[in-house]
PDB file of C-alpha atoms in Angstrom:
ATOM      1  CA  MET A   1      -8.709  -8.005  15.833  1.00  0.00           C
ATOM      2  CA  ASP A   2     -10.424  -8.713  12.707  1.00  0.00           C
ATOM      3  CA  THR A   3      -8.888 -11.214  10.488  1.00  0.00           C
ATOM      4  CA  LEU A   4      -8.114  -8.817   7.275  1.00  0.00           C
ATOM      5  CA  ARG A   5      -6.963  -6.204   9.797  1.00  0.00           C
ATOM      6  CA  THR A   6      -4.599  -8.877  11.196  1.00  0.00           C
ATOM      7  CA  ILE A   7      -3.068  -9.459   7.965  1.00  0.00           C
ATOM      8  CA  ALA A   8      -2.549  -6.108   7.383  1.00  0.00           C
ATOM      9  CA  ASN A   9      -0.954  -5.307  10.790  1.00  0.00           C
ATOM     10  CA  ARG A  10       1.461  -8.355  10.657  1.00  0.00           C
ATOM     11  CA  LYS A  11       4.782  -7.221   9.842  1.00  0.00           C
ATOM     12  CA  SER A  12       7.946  -9.103  10.159  1.00  0.00           C
ATOM     13  CA  VAL A  13       9.726  -8.851  13.573  1.00  0.00           C
ATOM     14  CA  ARG A  14      13.545  -9.010  13.922  1.00  0.00           C
ATOM     15  CA  SER A  15      14.204  -7.753  17.424  1.00  0.00           C
ATOM     16  CA  TYR A  16      12.726  -9.868  20.777  1.00  0.00           C
ATOM     17  CA  ALA A  17      12.544  -9.503  23.723  1.00  0.00           C
ATOM     18  CA  GLY A  18      13.056 -12.087  26.297  1.00  0.00           C
ATOM     19  CA  THR A  19      10.081 -13.339  27.732  1.00  0.00           C
ATOM     20  CA  PRO A  20       9.147 -16.583  26.680  1.00  0.00           C
ATOM     21  CA  VAL A  21       6.104 -17.327  25.246  1.00  0.00           C
ATOM     22  CA  GLU A  22       3.110 -18.711  27.060  1.00  0.00           C
ATOM     23  CA  PRO A  23       2.040 -22.044  26.520  1.00  0.00           C
ATOM     24  CA  GLU A  24      -1.599 -21.409  26.067  1.00  0.00           C
ATOM     25  CA  LYS A  25      -0.253 -19.314  22.910  1.00  0.00           C
ATOM     26  CA  VAL A  26       2.267 -21.980  21.733  1.00  0.00           C
ATOM     27  CA  THR A  27      -0.611 -24.611  21.637  1.00  0.00           C
ATOM     28  CA  ALA A  28      -2.765 -21.712  19.626  1.00  0.00           C
ATOM     29  CA  LEU A  29      -0.253 -20.792  17.060  1.00  0.00           C
ATOM     30  CA  VAL A  30       0.393 -24.567  16.958  1.00  0.00           C
ATOM     31  CA  GLU A  31      -3.228 -25.583  15.602  1.00  0.00           C
ATOM     32  CA  ALA A  32      -3.137 -22.664  14.038  1.00  0.00           C
ATOM     33  CA  ALA A  33      -0.515 -23.247  12.018  1.00  0.00           C
ATOM     34  CA  GLY A  34      -1.842 -27.101  11.409  1.00  0.00           C
ATOM     35  CA  GLN A  35      -5.182 -25.980   9.733  1.00  0.00           C
ATOM     36  CA  ALA A  36      -3.173 -24.058   6.770  1.00  0.00           C
ATOM     37  CA  PRO A  37      -3.909 -25.215   3.564  1.00  0.00           C
ATOM     38  CA  CYS A  38      -1.702 -28.119   2.527  1.00  0.00           C
ATOM     39  CA  ALA A  39      -0.904 -30.801  -0.035  1.00  0.00           C
ATOM     40  CA  GLY A  40       1.054 -33.004   1.540  1.00  0.00           C
ATOM     41  CA  MET A  41       2.535 -34.240   4.701  1.00  0.00           C
ATOM     42  CA  LEU A  42       4.095 -31.910   7.181  1.00  0.00           C
ATOM     43  CA  ALA A  43       5.646 -32.074  10.992  1.00  0.00           C
ATOM     44  CA  ILE A  44       5.662 -28.809  13.218  1.00  0.00           C
ATOM     45  CA  THR A  45       8.168 -28.623  15.536  1.00  0.00           C
ATOM     46  CA  VAL A  46       8.293 -26.282  18.195  1.00  0.00           C
ATOM     47  CA  VAL A  47      11.670 -24.980  19.768  1.00  0.00           C
ATOM     48  CA  GLU A  48      12.170 -23.136  22.833  1.00  0.00           C
ATOM     49  CA  ASN A  49      14.947 -24.784  24.776  1.00  0.00           C
ATOM     50  CA  PRO A  50      17.585 -21.597  24.316  1.00  0.00           C
ATOM     51  CA  ALA A  51      20.718 -23.972  23.418  1.00  0.00           C
ATOM     52  CA  ALA A  52      18.808 -25.408  20.954  1.00  0.00           C
ATOM     53  CA  LEU A  53      18.209 -21.927  19.397  1.00  0.00           C
ATOM     54  CA  LYS A  54      21.721 -20.783  20.344  1.00  0.00           C
ATOM     55  CA  ALA A  55      23.867 -23.416  18.291  1.00  0.00           C
ATOM     56  CA  LEU A  56      21.063 -23.429  15.567  1.00  0.00           C
ATOM     57  CA  ASP A  57      21.574 -19.492  15.325  1.00  0.00           C
ATOM     58  CA  GLU A  58      25.427 -20.040  15.512  1.00  0.00           C
ATOM     59  CA  ALA A  59      25.230 -22.361  12.804  1.00  0.00           C
ATOM     60  CA  ALA A  60      22.909 -20.316  10.383  1.00  0.00           C
ATOM     61  CA  LEU A  61      25.607 -17.790  11.195  1.00  0.00           C
ATOM     62  CA  GLN A  62      28.402 -19.214  10.242  1.00  0.00           C
ATOM     63  CA  ALA A  63      26.646 -20.588   6.843  1.00  0.00           C
ATOM     64  CA  MET A  64      25.807 -17.788   5.846  1.00  0.00           C
ATOM     65  CA  ARG A  65      28.767 -16.208   6.265  1.00  0.00           C
ATOM     66  CA  ASP A  66      30.942 -19.582   4.683  1.00  0.00           C
ATOM     67  CA  SER A  67      27.833 -18.986   2.024  1.00  0.00           C
ATOM     68  CA  ASP A  68      28.518 -18.227  -2.185  1.00  0.00           C
ATOM     69  CA  ASN A  69      25.468 -16.293  -2.204  1.00  0.00           C
ATOM     70  CA  GLU A  70      26.368 -12.269  -1.583  1.00  0.00           C
ATOM     71  CA  PHE A  71      23.537 -11.261  -0.201  1.00  0.00           C
ATOM     72  CA  LEU A  72      23.448 -14.298   2.690  1.00  0.00           C
ATOM     73  CA  ARG A  73      27.112 -13.124   3.530  1.00  0.00           C
ATOM     74  CA  SER A  74      26.310  -9.556   3.414  1.00  0.00           C
ATOM     75  CA  ARG A  75      23.772 -10.084   6.133  1.00  0.00           C
ATOM     76  CA  ALA A  76      25.985 -12.142   7.974  1.00  0.00           C
ATOM     77  CA  GLY A  77      28.135  -9.021   8.106  1.00  0.00           C
ATOM     78  CA  LEU A  78      25.790  -6.607   9.144  1.00  0.00           C
ATOM     79  CA  PRO A  79      27.413  -5.452  12.793  1.00  0.00           C
ATOM     80  CA  GLY A  80      25.289  -7.776  15.629  1.00  0.00           C
ATOM     81  CA  TYR A  81      23.150  -9.612  13.333  1.00  0.00           C
ATOM     82  CA  ARG A  82      21.795 -12.610  14.671  1.00  0.00           C
ATOM     83  CA  PRO A  83      19.855 -14.998  11.771  1.00  0.00           C
ATOM     84  CA  LEU A  84      16.757 -15.640  14.762  1.00  0.00           C
ATOM     85  CA  TYR A  85      16.823 -12.447  15.705  1.00  0.00           C
ATOM     86  CA  GLY A  86      16.919 -13.770  19.872  1.00  0.00           C
ATOM     87  CA  ALA A  87      13.284 -14.989  19.052  1.00  0.00           C
ATOM     88  CA  PRO A  88      12.726 -17.308  21.893  1.00  0.00           C
ATOM     89  CA  LEU A  89      10.620 -19.684  20.091  1.00  0.00           C
ATOM     90  CA  LEU A  90      11.047 -21.247  16.777  1.00  0.00           C
ATOM     91  CA  LEU A  91       8.180 -22.808  15.178  1.00  0.00           C
ATOM     92  CA  LEU A  92      10.126 -25.245  12.538  1.00  0.00           C
ATOM     93  CA  PHE A  93       7.996 -26.536   9.602  1.00  0.00           C
ATOM     94  CA  SER A  94       9.687 -30.082   8.050  1.00  0.00           C
ATOM     95  CA  ALA A  95       8.020 -32.345   5.444  1.00  0.00           C
ATOM     96  CA  PRO A  96       9.173 -35.386   4.510  1.00  0.00           C
ATOM     97  CA  ARG A  97      12.427 -36.010   1.735  1.00  0.00           C
ATOM     98  CA  GLY A  98      11.062 -35.921  -1.507  1.00  0.00           C
ATOM     99  CA  GLY A  99       8.205 -34.864  -1.151  1.00  0.00           C
ATOM    100  CA  SER A 100       6.149 -33.303  -3.879  1.00  0.00           C
ATOM    101  CA  PHE A 101       5.039 -29.338  -2.040  1.00  0.00           C
ATOM    102  CA  ASP A 102       6.902 -29.347   0.804  1.00  0.00           C
ATOM    103  CA  ALA A 103       8.073 -25.767  -0.329  1.00  0.00           C
ATOM    104  CA  TYR A 104       4.093 -24.955  -0.591  1.00  0.00           C
ATOM    105  CA  ASN A 105       3.217 -26.595   2.672  1.00  0.00           C
ATOM    106  CA  GLY A 106       5.862 -24.845   4.909  1.00  0.00           C
ATOM    107  CA  SER A 107       5.174 -21.795   3.783  1.00  0.00           C
ATOM    108  CA  ALA A 108       1.550 -21.552   4.284  1.00  0.00           C
ATOM    109  CA  ALA A 109       1.982 -23.166   7.478  1.00  0.00           C
ATOM    110  CA  ALA A 110       4.442 -20.536   8.303  1.00  0.00           C
ATOM    111  CA  ALA A 111       2.386 -17.375   6.880  1.00  0.00           C
ATOM    112  CA  THR A 112      -0.797 -18.603   9.119  1.00  0.00           C
ATOM    113  CA  ALA A 113       1.761 -19.024  12.047  1.00  0.00           C
ATOM    114  CA  THR A 114       2.555 -15.613  11.836  1.00  0.00           C
ATOM    115  CA  ILE A 115      -1.257 -14.359  11.458  1.00  0.00           C
ATOM    116  CA  ALA A 116      -1.935 -16.015  14.385  1.00  0.00           C
ATOM    117  CA  ALA A 117       1.024 -14.422  16.279  1.00  0.00           C
ATOM    118  CA  THR A 118      -0.544 -11.458  15.458  1.00  0.00           C
ATOM    119  CA  ALA A 119      -3.332 -12.413  16.749  1.00  0.00           C
ATOM    120  CA  LEU A 120      -2.629 -12.863  19.846  1.00  0.00           C
ATOM    121  CA  GLY A 121      -0.441  -9.663  20.444  1.00  0.00           C
ATOM    122  CA  LEU A 122       3.687 -11.357  18.969  1.00  0.00           C
ATOM    123  CA  GLY A 123       5.744 -10.159  16.864  1.00  0.00           C
ATOM    124  CA  SER A 124       7.191 -12.991  13.944  1.00  0.00           C
ATOM    125  CA  CYS A 125       9.108 -13.402  11.563  1.00  0.00           C
ATOM    126  CA  PHE A 126       9.333 -16.105   8.245  1.00  0.00           C
ATOM    127  CA  VAL A 127      12.968 -17.315   8.241  1.00  0.00           C
ATOM    128  CA  LEU A 128      14.772 -19.005   5.740  1.00  0.00           C
ATOM    129  CA  SER A 129      17.846 -19.273   7.899  1.00  0.00           C
ATOM    130  CA  PRO A 130      17.280 -21.949  10.308  1.00  0.00           C
ATOM    131  CA  ILE A 131      17.303 -23.951   6.810  1.00  0.00           C
ATOM    132  CA  PHE A 132      21.477 -23.056   6.474  1.00  0.00           C
ATOM    133  CA  GLY A 133      22.225 -23.959  10.170  1.00  0.00           C
ATOM    134  CA  PHE A 134      20.917 -27.244   9.529  1.00  0.00           C
ATOM    135  CA  LYS A 135      22.561 -27.823   5.956  1.00  0.00           C
ATOM    136  CA  ALA A 136      25.705 -26.896   8.191  1.00  0.00           C
ATOM    137  CA  ARG A 137      25.464 -29.441  11.154  1.00  0.00           C
ATOM    138  CA  PRO A 138      22.857 -32.007  10.279  1.00  0.00           C
ATOM    139  CA  GLU A 139      22.739 -33.333  14.186  1.00  0.00           C
ATOM    140  CA  LEU A 140      20.351 -30.433  14.849  1.00  0.00           C
ATOM    141  CA  THR A 141      17.921 -31.404  13.488  1.00  0.00           C
ATOM    142  CA  ALA A 142      18.084 -34.568  16.278  1.00  0.00           C
ATOM    143  CA  THR A 143      18.552 -32.426  18.575  1.00  0.00           C
ATOM    144  CA  VAL A 144      15.461 -30.238  18.252  1.00  0.00           C
ATOM    145  CA  GLY A 145      13.092 -33.052  17.325  1.00  0.00           C
ATOM    146  CA  VAL A 146      13.023 -33.044  13.470  1.00  0.00           C
ATOM    147  CA  PRO A 147      10.667 -36.536  13.166  1.00  0.00           C
ATOM    148  CA  ASP A 148      13.131 -39.234  11.191  1.00  0.00           C
ATOM    149  CA  GLY A 149      12.816 -38.650   7.477  1.00  0.00           C
ATOM    150  CA  PHE A 150      12.000 -35.574   7.754  1.00  0.00           C
ATOM    151  CA  THR A 151      13.685 -32.299   5.766  1.00  0.00           C
ATOM    152  CA  PRO A 152      13.471 -28.702   7.787  1.00  0.00           C
ATOM    153  CA  ILE A 153      12.068 -26.177   5.018  1.00  0.00           C
ATOM    154  CA  CYS A 154      11.452 -23.004   6.594  1.00  0.00           C
ATOM    155  CA  GLY A 155      10.372 -21.294  10.203  1.00  0.00           C
ATOM    156  CA  ALA A 156       8.571 -19.119  11.928  1.00  0.00           C
ATOM    157  CA  LEU A 157      10.016 -17.150  14.626  1.00  0.00           C
ATOM    158  CA  ILE A 158       7.953 -16.007  17.475  1.00  0.00           C
ATOM    159  CA  GLY A 159       7.964 -14.143  20.659  1.00  0.00           C
ATOM    160  CA  TYR A 160       7.271 -10.579  22.057  1.00  0.00           C
ATOM    161  CA  SER A 161       8.773  -7.504  19.766  1.00  0.00           C
ATOM    162  CA  ALA A 162      11.933  -5.346  21.366  1.00  0.00           C
ATOM    163  CA  GLY A 163      11.333  -3.315  18.465  1.00  0.00           C
ATOM    164  CA  GLU A 164      13.138  -2.964  14.948  1.00  0.00           C
ATOM    165  CA  ALA A 165      17.083  -3.979  15.278  1.00  0.00           C
ATOM    166  CA  PHE A 166      17.472  -4.215  11.546  1.00  0.00           C
ATOM    167  CA  ALA A 167      15.452  -2.044   8.865  1.00  0.00           C
ATOM    168  CA  THR A 168      14.321  -3.463   6.829  1.00  0.00           C
ATOM    169  CA  ALA A 169      13.293  -2.024   3.222  1.00  0.00           C
ATOM    170  CA  GLU A 170       9.683  -1.293   2.539  1.00  0.00           C
ATOM    171  CA  ARG A 171       7.411  -3.828   1.341  1.00  0.00           C
ATOM    172  CA  GLN A 172       7.468  -4.423  -2.496  1.00  0.00           C
ATOM    173  CA  SER A 173       4.196  -3.247  -3.766  1.00  0.00           C
ATOM    174  CA  VAL A 174       2.312  -6.348  -5.675  1.00  0.00           C
ATOM    175  CA  SER A 175       1.388  -6.363  -9.505  1.00  0.00           C
ATOM    176  CA  VAL A 176      -2.554  -7.524  -9.505  1.00  0.00           C
ATOM    177  CA  ASN A 177      -3.507  -8.601 -13.066  1.00  0.00           C
ATOM    178  CA  TYR A 178      -6.795  -9.198 -13.525  1.00  0.00           C
ATOM    179  CA  CYS A 179      -8.483 -11.775 -16.211  1.00  0.00           C
ATOM    180  CA  LYS A 180     -12.565 -11.152 -16.495  1.00  0.00           C
TER     181      LYS A 180
END
């Protein structure tokens, strides 16, 4: 699949089969994410441990339920909703505390990982929900192996698609402006 077609075919998957991602594909995803544009330090944590994923999923769900944000509360209230959607793999992107471009660096790496996942025949979803779980239960950062002094920024869920359990709105059109 060529690059532009891969980008066009990428979509957010919110239902995953229980099949683990093969180690060689995990390595390829990490290598791809590591090649993303970056203006500073970034750490990639590969989370495959089912118990750690479950604990993070539960912490994120509770934090969303307790949130002041109406969207988060309504999402958490959907029947059967799980913030990590049952994905067998989370690529977590973290930056040193107090970094200047953290969100940009993490987002670029996560986007690159989701495109690489599509090229490898995997489903993926850019997520912020794990961050709520880490804020609610800070000890989980050590559990999953986030380096000391780093703060989780965002993540990419990866796995084999099991269909769409949670419908999402159609992609918004993008406004394009030219200055020639």
